[in-house]
mmCIF file of C-alpha atoms in Angstrom:
data_model
loop_
_atom_site.group_PDB
_atom_site.id
_atom_site.type_symbol
_atom_site.label_atom_id
_atom_site.label_comp_id
_atom_site.label_asym_id
_atom_site.label_seq_id
_atom_site.Cartn_x
_atom_site.Cartn_y
_atom_site.Cartn_z
ATOM 1 C CA MET A 1 -0.007 0.139 -0.266
ATOM 2 C CA PRO A 2 1.245 3.610 -0.466
ATOM 3 C CA ASN A 3 1.723 5.909 2.087
ATOM 4 C CA PHE A 4 -1.750 8.329 0.897
ATOM 5 C CA ASP A 5 -1.017 10.466 4.269
ATOM 6 C CA ASN A 6 2.264 11.555 1.743
ATOM 7 C CA TYR A 7 0.276 13.085 -0.690
ATOM 8 C CA ALA A 8 -1.697 15.839 2.053
ATOM 9 C CA PHE A 9 2.236 16.843 2.992
ATOM 10 C CA GLY A 10 3.608 16.691 -0.327
ATOM 11 C CA GLY A 11 3.831 13.309 -1.525
ATOM 12 C CA ALA A 12 2.515 10.645 -3.605
ATOM 13 C CA GLY A 13 3.016 6.888 -4.337
ATOM 14 C CA ARG A 14 2.976 4.109 -6.668
ATOM 15 C CA LEU A 15 1.916 0.886 -5.274
ATOM 16 C CA PRO A 16 4.023 -2.570 -5.604
ATOM 17 C CA ASP A 17 3.153 -5.839 -7.940
ATOM 18 C CA SER A 18 0.689 -7.728 -5.872
ATOM 19 C CA ASP A 19 -1.789 -10.565 -6.772
ATOM 20 C CA SER A 20 -3.516 -10.237 -3.288
ATOM 21 C CA ASP A 21 -7.454 -8.862 -3.608
ATOM 22 C CA ALA A 22 -6.585 -6.674 -1.434
ATOM 23 C CA ASP A 23 -4.108 -4.951 -3.344
ATOM 24 C CA SER A 24 -6.276 -5.693 -6.363
ATOM 25 C CA ASP A 25 -8.990 -3.185 -4.602
ATOM 26 C CA ALA A 26 -6.401 -0.667 -3.064
ATOM 27 C CA ASP A 27 -4.832 -0.500 -6.621
ATOM 28 C CA ASN A 28 -8.092 0.093 -8.732
ATOM 29 C CA ILE A 29 -8.434 3.180 -5.574
ATOM 30 C CA TYR A 30 -5.255 3.713 -6.589
ATOM 31 C CA ASN A 31 -5.575 4.644 -10.358
ATOM 32 C CA ASN A 32 -8.611 6.828 -9.586
ATOM 33 C CA PRO A 33 -7.593 9.398 -7.675
ATOM 34 C CA GLU A 34 -11.189 11.201 -6.836
ATOM 35 C CA ALA A 35 -12.145 8.040 -5.083
ATOM 36 C CA MET A 36 -8.735 7.732 -4.023
ATOM 37 C CA PHE A 37 -9.638 11.080 -2.254
ATOM 38 C CA LYS A 38 -12.447 11.020 -0.742
ATOM 39 C CA ALA A 39 -11.330 7.503 0.487
ATOM 40 C CA MET A 40 -9.064 9.285 2.919
ATOM 41 C CA ASN A 41 -11.572 11.496 3.426
ATOM 42 C CA LEU A 42 -9.719 14.760 1.945
ATOM 43 C CA PRO A 43 -10.552 17.222 -0.655
ATOM 44 C CA VAL A 44 -10.245 16.014 -4.017
ATOM 45 C CA PRO A 45 -7.399 18.378 -5.926
ATOM 46 C CA LEU A 46 -7.953 19.161 -9.619
ATOM 47 C CA ILE A 47 -6.578 16.738 -11.853
ATOM 48 C CA LYS A 48 -4.495 17.430 -14.956
ATOM 49 C CA SER A 49 -2.532 16.005 -17.459
ATOM 50 C CA ALA A 50 0.980 15.971 -17.503
ATOM 51 C CA ASP A 51 0.578 17.947 -21.179
ATOM 52 C CA GLU A 52 -1.092 20.623 -19.010
ATOM 53 C CA VAL A 53 0.648 20.757 -15.828
ATOM 54 C CA ARG A 54 3.939 20.999 -18.429
ATOM 55 C CA ARG A 55 1.690 23.673 -20.381
ATOM 56 C CA GLU A 56 1.323 25.811 -17.355
ATOM 57 C CA ALA A 57 4.680 25.218 -15.452
ATOM 58 C CA ASP A 58 6.747 26.598 -18.579
ATOM 59 C CA SER A 59 4.712 29.635 -18.779
ATOM 60 C CA ARG A 60 5.295 30.445 -15.182
ATOM 61 C CA ARG A 61 9.426 29.351 -15.847
ATOM 62 C CA LYS A 62 9.649 31.770 -18.108
ATOM 63 C CA ASN A 63 7.876 34.680 -16.510
ATOM 64 C CA VAL A 64 10.114 33.494 -13.367
ATOM 65 C CA LEU A 65 13.620 33.909 -15.365
ATOM 66 C CA ALA A 66 12.750 36.851 -17.036
ATOM 67 C CA ASP A 67 11.864 39.029 -13.771
ATOM 68 C CA PHE A 68 14.917 37.322 -12.066
ATOM 69 C CA ALA A 69 16.867 38.511 -14.791
ATOM 70 C CA THR A 70 15.587 42.173 -15.166
ATOM 71 C CA LEU A 71 15.288 42.248 -10.878
ATOM 72 C CA ARG A 72 19.235 41.276 -10.947
ATOM 73 C CA ALA A 73 20.351 44.017 -13.814
ATOM 74 C CA ILE A 74 18.281 46.303 -11.340
ATOM 75 C CA VAL A 75 20.190 45.347 -7.814
ATOM 76 C CA GLU A 76 23.780 45.158 -9.843
ATOM 77 C CA ARG A 77 22.877 48.341 -11.074
ATOM 78 C CA HIS A 78 20.926 50.543 -8.494
ATOM 79 C CA GLU A 79 21.132 48.672 -5.768
ATOM 80 C CA GLU A 80 23.090 51.678 -2.922
ATOM 81 C CA THR A 81 20.587 54.247 -4.398
ATOM 82 C CA LEU A 82 17.427 51.993 -4.151
ATOM 83 C CA GLN A 83 18.773 51.548 -0.907
ATOM 84 C CA ARG A 84 19.283 54.511 0.467
ATOM 85 C CA ARG A 85 15.665 56.146 -0.477
ATOM 86 C CA TRP A 86 13.924 53.365 0.703
ATOM 87 C CA LEU A 87 15.610 54.459 4.184
ATOM 88 C CA LYS A 88 14.837 57.621 4.060
ATOM 89 C CA LYS A 89 10.978 57.062 3.405
ATOM 90 C CA THR A 90 8.807 56.789 6.906
ATOM 91 C CA ARG A 91 7.449 54.085 8.195
ATOM 92 C CA ALA A 92 3.783 55.391 6.450
ATOM 93 C CA GLN A 93 5.453 55.796 3.606
ATOM 94 C CA ARG A 94 7.033 52.673 3.081
ATOM 95 C CA ILE A 95 3.262 50.767 3.957
ATOM 96 C CA ALA A 96 2.003 53.410 1.019
ATOM 97 C CA VAL A 97 4.621 52.234 -1.560
ATOM 98 C CA LEU A 98 3.951 47.850 -0.396
ATOM 99 C CA LEU A 99 0.337 48.116 -0.642
ATOM 100 C CA LYS A 100 0.763 50.188 -4.438
ATOM 101 C CA ALA A 101 2.870 47.007 -5.420
ATOM 102 C CA TRP A 102 0.830 43.939 -3.537
ATOM 103 C CA PRO A 103 -2.814 45.491 -2.981
ATOM 104 C CA GLY A 104 -4.749 43.979 -0.206
ATOM 105 C CA MET A 105 -1.214 42.709 1.964
ATOM 106 C CA ALA A 106 -1.607 41.152 5.099
ATOM 107 C CA ALA A 107 -1.196 44.079 7.817
ATOM 108 C CA MET A 108 0.350 41.668 10.388
ATOM 109 C CA HIS A 109 3.154 39.212 10.868
ATOM 110 C CA ARG A 110 2.554 35.148 10.229
ATOM 111 C CA PRO A 111 -0.639 35.880 7.987
ATOM 112 C CA ASP A 112 -0.582 32.260 7.822
ATOM 113 C CA PHE A 113 -0.866 31.355 11.423
ATOM 114 C CA GLU A 114 -3.396 34.153 11.468
ATOM 115 C CA THR A 115 -5.974 32.286 8.996
ATOM 116 C CA LEU A 116 -6.200 29.387 11.367
ATOM 117 C CA ARG A 117 -6.897 31.046 14.048
ATOM 118 C CA GLN A 118 -9.556 32.817 11.874
ATOM 119 C CA ASP A 119 -11.505 29.463 11.460
ATOM 120 C CA ALA A 120 -11.371 29.115 15.950
ATOM 121 C CA PRO A 121 -14.973 28.345 16.440
ATOM 122 C CA GLY A 122 -16.652 32.000 18.017
ATOM 123 C CA PHE A 123 -13.793 34.304 16.216
ATOM 124 C CA ARG A 124 -15.227 37.564 16.077
ATOM 125 C CA GLY A 125 -12.653 39.597 14.317
ATOM 126 C CA LYS A 126 -12.102 41.148 10.800
ATOM 127 C CA LYS A 127 -11.712 38.324 8.672
ATOM 128 C CA LEU A 128 -8.082 38.726 5.813
ATOM 129 C CA LEU A 129 -8.704 40.478 2.262
ATOM 130 C CA GLN A 130 -6.880 37.557 0.663
ATOM 131 C CA PRO A 131 -6.486 34.216 2.231
ATOM 132 C CA ARG A 132 -4.707 32.498 -0.267
ATOM 133 C CA ASP A 133 -1.926 35.675 -0.469
ATOM 134 C CA ALA A 134 -1.796 35.088 3.501
ATOM 135 C CA VAL A 135 -0.831 30.950 3.461
ATOM 136 C CA MET A 136 1.117 31.552 -0.369
ATOM 137 C CA TRP A 137 3.120 34.329 0.861
ATOM 138 C CA PRO A 138 3.131 34.071 4.442
ATOM 139 C CA TYR A 139 6.322 36.460 4.247
ATOM 140 C CA ILE A 140 4.469 39.199 2.359
ATOM 141 C CA ASN A 141 2.931 41.357 5.078
ATOM 142 C CA GLN A 142 3.233 45.070 6.136
ATOM 143 C CA ASP A 143 4.544 44.533 9.440
ATOM 144 C CA ASP A 144 7.401 42.786 8.280
ATOM 145 C CA LEU A 145 8.292 44.411 5.304
ATOM 146 C CA SER A 146 7.740 48.039 6.502
ATOM 147 C CA LYS A 147 10.942 47.754 9.268
ATOM 148 C CA PRO A 148 13.762 49.832 7.477
ATOM 149 C CA ARG A 149 16.102 46.628 5.996
ATOM 150 C CA SER A 150 13.338 43.540 5.416
ATOM 151 C CA LEU A 151 12.506 44.253 1.707
ATOM 152 C CA LEU A 152 16.139 45.294 1.238
ATOM 153 C CA LEU A 153 17.450 42.251 1.974
ATOM 154 C CA LEU A 154 14.926 40.483 0.411
ATOM 155 C CA ILE A 155 15.487 42.022 -2.764
ATOM 156 C CA ASN A 156 18.953 41.675 -2.187
ATOM 157 C CA ALA A 157 18.399 37.492 -1.809
ATOM 158 C CA ARG A 158 16.130 37.368 -4.844
ATOM 159 C CA GLY A 159 18.074 39.902 -7.088
ATOM 160 C CA ARG A 160 21.579 37.496 -6.729
ATOM 161 C CA HIS A 161 20.983 34.024 -6.865
ATOM 162 C CA HIS A 162 19.132 31.786 -8.922
ATOM 163 C CA PRO A 163 15.608 30.723 -8.311
ATOM 164 C CA CYS A 164 16.901 27.186 -7.781
ATOM 165 C CA LEU A 165 17.896 27.952 -4.344
ATOM 166 C CA PHE A 166 14.800 29.350 -2.569
ATOM 167 C CA ALA A 167 12.645 26.353 -4.671
ATOM 168 C CA ALA A 168 12.476 24.021 -1.863
ATOM 169 C CA ALA A 169 12.309 26.939 0.621
ATOM 170 C CA ASP A 170 9.470 28.611 -1.093
ATOM 171 C CA ASP A 171 7.725 25.314 -0.349
ATOM 172 C CA GLU A 172 8.023 24.601 3.109
ATOM 173 C CA GLN A 173 6.388 28.506 3.391
ATOM 174 C CA MET A 174 3.505 27.309 2.442
ATOM 175 C CA ARG A 175 3.167 23.858 4.598
ATOM 176 C CA ILE A 176 0.301 25.883 6.807
ATOM 177 C CA GLY A 177 -1.682 26.057 3.619
ATOM 178 C CA VAL A 178 -1.239 22.691 2.205
ATOM 179 C CA VAL A 179 -1.913 20.398 5.659
ATOM 180 C CA SER A 180 -4.808 23.060 6.112
ATOM 181 C CA HIS A 181 -6.275 22.661 3.212
ATOM 182 C CA LYS A 182 -6.422 26.183 2.187
ATOM 183 C CA LEU A 183 -3.930 25.948 -1.017
ATOM 184 C CA SER A 184 -5.036 23.809 -3.819
ATOM 185 C CA ARG A 185 -2.615 21.771 -5.257
ATOM 186 C CA VAL A 186 -3.570 20.088 -9.259
ATOM 187 C CA TYR A 187 -2.841 16.170 -9.349
ATOM 188 C CA LEU A 188 -0.573 14.315 -11.392
ATOM 189 C CA ASN A 189 0.930 11.155 -9.949
ATOM 190 C CA GLU A 190 4.442 9.118 -11.339
ATOM 191 C CA TRP A 191 5.915 12.633 -12.505
ATOM 192 C CA THR A 192 8.680 14.733 -10.214
ATOM 193 C CA MET A 193 8.754 17.977 -10.987
ATOM 194 C CA ILE A 194 13.132 19.674 -11.128
ATOM 195 C CA LEU A 195 12.714 23.116 -9.364
ATOM 196 C CA ASN A 196 16.403 22.400 -6.875
ATOM 197 C CA GLY A 197 19.440 22.446 -8.777
ATOM 198 C CA ASP A 198 23.189 23.947 -9.141
ATOM 199 C CA PRO A 199 22.074 27.568 -10.507
ATOM 200 C CA ASP A 200 25.934 27.633 -12.011
ATOM 201 C CA SER A 201 24.471 24.761 -13.905
ATOM 202 C CA PRO A 202 24.712 25.428 -17.794
ATOM 203 C CA THR A 203 21.170 23.197 -18.128
ATOM 204 C CA MET A 204 19.844 25.225 -14.907
ATOM 205 C CA ASP A 205 17.356 27.692 -16.977
ATOM 206 C CA ARG A 206 16.763 24.866 -19.512
ATOM 207 C CA ASP A 207 15.555 22.365 -16.252
ATOM 208 C CA TYR A 208 14.082 24.439 -14.316
ATOM 209 C CA GLY A 209 10.577 23.696 -13.513
ATOM 210 C CA THR A 210 10.213 20.471 -16.123
ATOM 211 C CA LEU A 211 8.589 17.102 -15.750
ATOM 212 C CA VAL A 212 10.091 14.072 -15.487
ATOM 213 C CA SER A 213 8.197 10.296 -15.435
ATOM 214 C CA TRP A 214 8.640 7.584 -12.990
ATOM 215 C CA ASP A 215 8.802 5.696 -16.498
ATOM 216 C CA ASP A 216 12.014 7.434 -17.937
ATOM 217 C CA ASN A 217 14.304 8.234 -15.076
ATOM 218 C CA GLU A 218 14.548 5.428 -12.177
ATOM 219 C CA ASP A 219 15.578 7.926 -9.722
ATOM 220 C CA ALA A 220 12.611 10.098 -10.356
ATOM 221 C CA ASP A 221 10.032 8.560 -7.645
ATOM 222 C CA ASN A 222 13.330 8.749 -5.298
ATOM 223 C CA TRP A 223 13.739 11.968 -5.695
ATOM 224 C CA THR A 224 10.324 12.659 -4.512
ATOM 225 C CA PHE A 225 9.821 10.850 -1.787
ATOM 226 C CA THR A 226 13.688 12.083 -0.467
ATOM 227 C CA ARG A 227 12.189 15.339 -1.343
ATOM 228 C CA ALA A 228 15.113 16.519 -3.084
ATOM 229 C CA GLN A 229 12.287 17.382 -6.367
ATOM 230 C CA LEU A 230 8.881 18.246 -5.998
ATOM 231 C CA ILE A 231 5.327 16.603 -7.243
ATOM 232 C CA PRO A 232 4.393 18.655 -9.528
ATOM 233 C CA GLY A 233 1.899 19.896 -7.529
ATOM 234 C CA ASP A 234 3.896 20.998 -5.308
ATOM 235 C CA GLY A 235 6.078 22.466 -7.773
ATOM 236 C CA LEU A 236 3.825 24.692 -9.588
ATOM 237 C CA VAL A 237 2.651 26.752 -6.491
ATOM 238 C CA VAL A 238 6.381 27.480 -6.553
ATOM 239 C CA LEU A 239 6.362 28.587 -9.849
ATOM 240 C CA GLU A 240 3.350 30.647 -9.008
ATOM 241 C CA ALA A 241 4.814 31.838 -5.695
ATOM 242 C CA GLN A 242 8.122 32.729 -7.443
ATOM 243 C CA GLU A 243 6.374 34.538 -9.750
ATOM 244 C CA ARG A 244 4.475 37.124 -8.188
ATOM 245 C CA LEU A 245 6.976 37.705 -5.976
ATOM 246 C CA LEU A 246 9.686 38.476 -8.526
ATOM 247 C CA ARG A 247 7.160 40.738 -10.018
ATOM 248 C CA PHE A 248 6.517 42.619 -6.839
ATOM 249 C CA LEU A 249 10.260 42.891 -6.003
ATOM 250 C CA ILE A 250 10.743 44.755 -9.675
ATOM 251 C CA ASP A 251 7.512 46.324 -9.247
#
């Protein structure tokens, strides 16, 4: 039997070959994703084909890499000027700039935890304007980014280092949204998405966000189980997170 709970935390699985009736029944459920998730009492995810996932990943990958190149050029040429101007602003002025670039930005630190608090029985406070943003980009909030150096450090890190170096961390940042089922992901089994890697590799840009079939590469399933690489559902939301973050930093 596969570890079905793995998917709730970002995993996937493949059933071993077996002739037993019990494993045959499990195989039937496992090959029917909708029935499988209902049997586990989990929300049924959006199921996409490899071609559909590949098209979305390729589109987002191109945007991520293009915006990374733009941000890197800005940082290399103008970082000192940007830092000087930002540090001169008051907190109110910084917040105004942040909200212009990211309308509806959460006000508090760790807004992902705030979404859990709002689910508690009897909650009477103000609901977050963008709950999906809160669990997908918990580090994007007025409390943190209006501080003198937080945004500057974020710009420096993302502008000087390839997105592949942040893929695992970006995935982990969204754990609250995943385990609470507030962040939906597509389901594509027996494929792995390449996001972690060596930024100095001449093929990194080409490989970033590509899909590898478990049937075509005997190591691909192990990459998923060991978290060396990501399942496609996790990979797509990482690319989406990086795409919007880099656009925000450029704006």
